Amino acid sequence: MTQQTFEAELETWRAGRISALTAPDGWLSVCGLIWIEPGEWRFGSAQDNDIVIEKLPPAAGVLRLAEDGTASVSLIAEGTIGGEPKRDGMLFDDHDPANVPARVAFGSVNFHLIDREGKKALRVRDSESAARLAFTGIDHFPADPAFRIEADWLAVDPPRAFEVDSVVGISSTVLVRHKAVFTFEGAEYTLWPTHGSATSPMFVLRDPTAGKETYGASRFLFGIFEEDKPGKIVLDFNRAINPPCAFTPAATCPLPPAENRLPFPVLAGEKKPRE
């Protein structure tokens, strides 16, 4: 890959990254995380509701969460459920394999149900959030081809179990079936993809720049597969990104396992968000 091609592809990728982040339903719109237990919950903007969400009608509706984890909602005020102007509907969480989470929306604000290791919460978004309206961009290290690294993509059999912590204090066990082994400045390193998918594995990592030039908790990096290079994966640290929790306290980001804490400074990718 030529330097010109490398820089052009990186700029195109960065533009897509900013577009997704600043979209009306992107991470900059996330403004609330409300944990709920089984029971009946009245919600709206009035302070006497069980769940108070700004910009909603004073009495917006009632959410019901059963002991088995199923949830439903009934609207009092005019709104939409899953994009439809109806009064009643089921709410599926973001880990339901058969259903897409239905968003309950009133004007610029909406929420949907999420599940974290059996604990349920409402993720609230506002397309007119202060964070989205005030966003001015992301700073990066200079583009550096030396940080675009081709690694060996090795199967792990049996899968290795990782206990992954999160910024909200909820841990989960993740089975990892591959690892990326690479060489940088003469030394060999391994990164473990604890998240993402089979076609787009995600590495949660940290390096000595954390808390200084880069976000303190972690950065995320998605591996790239190239069709003509079986058994390989590209780790382009120029595409290392801030996690959602760098932009909103209402995210539930995973933290890096100890094995993904690199000893060398990764002077590539996104720097920590601007104040």
Short mmCIF file of C-alpha atoms in Angstrom, two decimals:
data_model
loop_
_atom_site.label_atom_id
_atom_site.label_comp_id
_atom_site.label_asym_id
_atom_site.label_seq_id
_atom_site.Cartn_x
_atom_site.Cartn_y
_atom_site.Cartn_z
CA MET A 1 0.00 0.00 0.00
CA THR A 2 1.39 3.39 -0.98
CA GLN A 3 1.54 6.29 1.47
CA GLN A 4 -1.04 8.14 -0.62
CA THR A 5 -3.47 5.20 -0.58
CA PHE A 6 -2.90 4.67 3.14
CA GLU A 7 -3.69 8.30 3.99
CA ALA A 8 -6.70 8.43 1.65
CA GLU A 9 -8.25 5.27 3.13
CA LEU A 10 -7.63 6.55 6.65
CA GLU A 11 -9.29 9.89 5.91
CA THR A 12 -12.32 8.12 4.43
CA TRP A 13 -12.55 5.89 7.50
CA ARG A 14 -12.27 8.88 9.86
CA ALA A 15 -15.08 10.67 8.04
CA GLY A 16 -17.30 7.61 8.49
CA ARG A 17 -16.37 7.39 12.15
CA ILE A 18 -17.36 11.03 12.76
CA SER A 19 -20.59 10.58 10.79
CA ALA A 20 -21.62 7.59 12.95
CA LEU A 21 -20.63 9.29 16.21
CA THR A 22 -22.54 12.49 15.45
CA ALA A 23 -25.63 10.85 13.93
CA PRO A 24 -28.97 11.64 15.63
CA ASP A 25 -28.83 8.20 17.27
CA GLY A 26 -25.04 8.06 17.68
CA TRP A 27 -23.18 7.86 20.96
CA LEU A 28 -23.15 11.64 21.40
CA SER A 29 -26.94 11.49 21.73
CA VAL A 30 -26.82 9.02 24.64
CA CYS A 31 -27.69 11.00 27.75
CA GLY A 32 -29.11 8.57 30.28
CA LEU A 33 -28.75 5.09 31.77
CA ILE A 34 -31.52 4.10 34.18
CA TRP A 35 -31.38 0.71 35.91
CA ILE A 36 -34.73 -0.93 36.66
CA GLU A 37 -35.97 -3.87 38.68
CA PRO A 38 -39.08 -6.01 38.08
CA GLY A 39 -42.23 -4.01 38.71
CA GLU A 40 -44.32 -1.19 37.29
CA TRP A 41 -42.62 2.10 36.51
CA ARG A 42 -44.37 5.36 35.69
CA PHE A 43 -42.20 7.59 33.51
CA GLY A 44 -42.28 11.19 32.32
CA SER A 45 -40.70 14.57 33.02
CA ALA A 46 -42.72 15.35 36.17
CA GLN A 47 -40.78 14.78 39.38
CA ASP A 48 -43.43 12.49 40.89
CA ASN A 49 -42.72 9.77 38.28
CA ASP A 50 -40.77 6.65 39.19
CA ILE A 51 -38.50 7.37 36.21
CA VAL A 52 -37.89 11.03 35.41
CA ILE A 53 -36.66 11.80 31.89
CA GLU A 54 -36.27 15.40 30.74
CA LYS A 55 -38.17 16.63 27.65
CA LEU A 56 -40.81 13.89 27.93
CA PRO A 57 -44.44 14.83 28.60
CA PRO A 58 -45.10 15.20 32.35
CA ALA A 59 -46.90 11.84 32.45
CA ALA A 60 -45.66 9.87 29.44
CA GLY A 61 -46.47 6.24 30.20
CA VAL A 62 -45.96 3.11 32.26
CA LEU A 63 -43.27 0.47 31.82
CA ARG A 64 -43.73 -3.04 33.22
CA LEU A 65 -40.86 -5.45 33.81
CA ALA A 66 -41.73 -9.04 34.77
CA GLU A 67 -39.61 -11.34 36.89
CA ASP A 68 -38.74 -13.40 33.80
CA GLY A 69 -37.25 -10.31 32.12
CA THR A 70 -40.05 -9.62 29.66
CA ALA A 71 -41.08 -5.99 29.41
CA SER A 72 -43.94 -3.97 27.98
CA VAL A 73 -44.91 -0.33 27.80
CA SER A 74 -48.18 1.62 27.72
CA LEU A 75 -48.14 5.24 26.61
CA ILE A 76 -50.32 7.91 28.18
CA ALA A 77 -49.06 10.78 26.04
CA GLU A 78 -48.67 10.72 22.27
CA GLY A 79 -45.43 9.04 21.22
CA THR A 80 -44.16 6.13 19.17
CA ILE A 81 -43.07 2.57 19.93
CA GLY A 82 -40.67 1.10 17.42
CA GLY A 83 -41.43 4.02 15.11
CA GLU A 84 -45.18 3.41 15.15
CA PRO A 85 -47.76 5.74 16.75
CA LYS A 86 -49.31 3.18 19.07
CA ARG A 87 -50.17 3.03 22.77
CA ASP A 88 -48.96 -0.43 23.81
CA GLY A 89 -46.06 -2.67 22.87
CA MET A 90 -43.44 -5.16 24.00
CA LEU A 91 -39.90 -4.02 24.78
CA PHE A 92 -37.12 -6.40 23.81
CA ASP A 93 -33.61 -5.80 25.14
CA ASP A 94 -30.46 -5.45 23.05
CA HIS A 95 -29.40 -9.05 23.69
CA ASP A 96 -32.62 -10.62 22.39
CA PRO A 97 -31.45 -12.69 19.38
CA ALA A 98 -34.86 -12.69 17.67
CA ASN A 99 -36.01 -9.09 18.09
CA VAL A 100 -34.67 -5.60 17.60
CA PRO A 101 -35.05 -3.33 20.66
CA ALA A 102 -38.07 -1.08 20.13
CA ARG A 103 -37.41 2.58 20.90
CA VAL A 104 -40.02 4.54 22.80
CA ALA A 105 -39.87 8.09 21.44
CA PHE A 106 -41.25 11.51 22.25
CA GLY A 107 -39.89 14.29 20.05
CA SER A 108 -36.09 14.34 20.14
CA VAL A 109 -35.90 11.89 23.08
CA ASN A 110 -36.15 8.11 22.98
CA PHE A 111 -35.21 5.13 25.10
CA HIS A 112 -34.87 1.38 24.73
CA LEU A 113 -34.16 -1.58 26.98
CA ILE A 114 -30.66 -3.04 27.43
CA ASP A 115 -29.46 -6.10 29.32
CA ARG A 116 -26.11 -6.46 31.09
CA GLU A 117 -25.62 -9.88 32.64
CA GLY A 118 -29.31 -10.13 33.54
CA LYS A 119 -29.56 -6.55 34.82
CA LYS A 120 -31.99 -4.36 32.87
CA ALA A 121 -31.67 -0.66 32.13
CA LEU A 122 -33.12 2.03 29.90
CA ARG A 123 -30.69 3.71 27.52
CA VAL A 124 -31.90 7.26 26.88
CA ARG A 125 -30.99 9.25 23.76
CA ASP A 126 -31.64 12.85 22.81
CA SER A 127 -30.81 13.91 19.25
CA GLU A 128 -30.54 17.46 20.62
CA SER A 129 -28.25 16.55 23.52
CA ALA A 130 -25.74 19.11 24.74
CA ALA A 131 -22.85 16.76 23.88
CA ARG A 132 -24.00 16.32 20.28
CA LEU A 133 -24.69 20.01 19.73
CA ALA A 134 -21.35 21.07 21.27
CA PHE A 135 -19.16 18.49 19.49
CA THR A 136 -16.23 20.05 17.61
CA GLY A 137 -14.30 17.00 16.41
CA ILE A 138 -11.65 14.51 17.51
CA ASP A 139 -7.89 15.02 17.68
CA HIS A 140 -5.57 12.31 16.30
CA PHE A 141 -1.94 11.38 16.35
CA PRO A 142 -0.28 11.91 12.94
CA ALA A 143 -1.05 9.10 10.50
CA ASP A 144 1.78 6.57 10.70
CA PRO A 145 2.03 3.48 8.44
CA ALA A 146 4.36 1.88 11.00
CA PHE A 147 1.31 1.39 13.22
CA ARG A 148 -0.58 -0.49 10.49
CA ILE A 149 0.53 -3.97 11.50
CA GLU A 150 -0.18 -7.34 9.91
CA ALA A 151 -0.65 -9.94 12.65
CA ASP A 152 -1.04 -13.71 12.68
CA TRP A 153 -4.66 -14.72 13.36
CA LEU A 154 -4.37 -17.88 15.40
CA ALA A 155 -7.18 -20.19 16.53
CA VAL A 156 -7.36 -20.96 20.25
CA ASP A 157 -8.64 -24.46 21.02
CA PRO A 158 -10.16 -24.85 23.51
CA PRO A 159 -11.41 -21.24 23.71
CA ARG A 160 -9.91 -19.12 26.45
CA ALA A 161 -12.24 -17.60 29.04
CA PHE A 162 -11.76 -13.98 30.07
CA GLU A 163 -13.51 -12.28 32.97
CA VAL A 164 -14.14 -8.83 31.52
CA ASP A 165 -14.92 -5.90 33.82
CA SER A 166 -16.89 -2.82 32.73
CA VAL A 167 -17.08 0.85 33.67
CA VAL A 168 -20.41 0.23 35.43
CA GLY A 169 -18.95 -2.50 37.65
CA ILE A 170 -20.66 -5.43 35.92
CA SER A 171 -18.33 -8.20 34.79
CA SER A 172 -18.96 -10.90 32.21
CA THR A 173 -17.24 -14.08 31.07
CA VAL A 174 -16.17 -14.02 27.42
CA LEU A 175 -14.89 -17.02 25.47
CA VAL A 176 -12.20 -16.02 22.98
CA ARG A 177 -11.51 -18.33 20.04
CA HIS A 178 -8.69 -16.45 18.29
CA LYS A 179 -5.76 -14.25 19.13
CA ALA A 180 -3.69 -11.77 17.14
CA VAL A 181 0.09 -12.20 17.43
CA PHE A 182 2.31 -9.47 16.00
CA THR A 183 5.80 -8.02 16.11
CA PHE A 184 6.54 -4.37 16.81
CA GLU A 185 10.07 -2.94 16.99
CA GLY A 186 11.53 -6.43 17.31
CA ALA A 187 9.32 -7.73 20.14
CA GLU A 188 6.31 -10.06 19.93
CA TYR A 189 2.93 -9.18 21.39
CA THR A 190 -0.54 -10.73 21.61
CA LEU A 191 -3.94 -9.07 21.61
CA TRP A 192 -7.19 -10.86 22.48
CA PRO A 193 -10.49 -9.91 20.78
CA THR A 194 -12.96 -10.03 23.65
CA HIS A 195 -15.74 -8.27 21.71
CA GLY A 196 -16.98 -7.56 18.21
CA SER A 197 -17.93 -10.28 15.74
CA ALA A 198 -16.32 -13.07 13.73
CA THR A 199 -15.90 -10.75 10.74
CA SER A 200 -15.00 -7.64 12.76
CA PRO A 201 -13.26 -8.67 16.00
CA MET A 202 -12.77 -5.90 18.54
CA PHE A 203 -9.80 -5.48 20.83
CA VAL A 204 -10.14 -3.45 24.04
CA LEU A 205 -6.66 -2.17 24.79
CA ARG A 206 -4.64 0.24 26.84
CA ASP A 207 -1.07 1.55 26.51
CA PRO A 208 1.21 4.03 28.32
CA THR A 209 -0.50 7.01 26.64
CA ALA A 210 -3.72 6.25 28.60
CA GLY A 211 -4.74 9.09 30.88
CA LYS A 212 -2.29 11.42 29.15
CA GLU A 213 -2.68 11.76 25.41
CA THR A 214 -5.45 9.16 25.18
CA TYR A 215 -8.57 8.25 27.15
CA GLY A 216 -7.68 6.68 30.49
CA ALA A 217 -9.90 3.61 30.51
CA SER A 218 -9.15 2.14 27.09
CA ARG A 219 -9.37 2.47 23.36
CA PHE A 220 -11.13 0.12 20.94
CA LEU A 221 -9.60 -1.35 17.79
CA PHE A 222 -11.42 -3.40 15.16
CA GLY A 223 -9.32 -5.89 13.22
CA ILE A 224 -9.39 -5.93 9.42
CA PHE A 225 -9.38 -9.09 7.30
CA GLU A 226 -8.01 -8.99 3.75
CA GLU A 227 -9.30 -11.65 1.34
CA ASP A 228 -5.91 -12.40 -0.19
CA LYS A 229 -4.22 -12.95 3.20
CA PRO A 230 -5.76 -15.95 4.99
CA GLY A 231 -4.54 -16.50 8.52
CA LYS A 232 -3.70 -12.81 8.90
CA ILE A 233 -5.44 -9.82 10.46
CA VAL A 234 -4.54 -6.14 10.10
CA LEU A 235 -4.24 -4.15 13.31
CA ASP A 236 -4.26 -0.54 12.15
CA PHE A 237 -3.71 1.40 15.35
CA ASN A 238 -4.31 4.57 13.35
CA ARG A 239 -7.95 3.50 13.68
CA ALA A 240 -7.87 3.04 17.47
CA ILE A 241 -10.92 4.89 18.78
CA ASN A 242 -12.26 6.31 22.00
CA PRO A 243 -14.87 4.05 23.60
CA PRO A 244 -18.44 5.35 24.04
CA CYS A 245 -17.79 5.99 27.75
CA ALA A 246 -15.29 8.67 26.71
CA PHE A 247 -18.22 10.71 25.38
CA THR A 248 -21.04 9.85 27.81
CA PRO A 249 -21.27 8.56 31.39
CA ALA A 250 -24.34 6.59 30.27
CA ALA A 251 -22.29 3.92 28.44
CA THR A 252 -21.43 0.45 29.78
CA CYS A 253 -18.02 -0.02 28.13
CA PRO A 254 -15.88 -3.10 28.78
CA LEU A 255 -12.42 -2.59 30.24
CA PRO A 256 -9.28 -4.19 28.78
CA PRO A 257 -8.06 -7.51 30.14
CA ALA A 258 -4.55 -7.39 31.58
CA GLU A 259 -3.29 -9.23 28.50
CA ASN A 260 -4.33 -6.30 26.28
CA ARG A 261 -2.31 -3.69 28.16
CA LEU A 262 0.52 -2.99 25.77
CA PRO A 263 3.87 -1.89 27.28
CA PHE A 264 4.81 0.46 24.42
CA PRO A 265 3.12 3.82 23.67
CA VAL A 266 0.70 3.56 20.76
CA LEU A 267 1.21 6.99 19.21
CA ALA A 268 -1.56 6.47 16.69
CA GLY A 269 -5.32 6.77 16.48
CA GLU A 270 -7.67 8.99 18.42
CA LYS A 271 -6.55 11.14 21.30
CA LYS A 272 -8.81 11.71 24.31
CA PRO A 273 -11.91 13.83 23.68
CA ARG A 274 -11.63 17.58 23.85
CA GLU A 275 -12.79 19.25 27.03
#
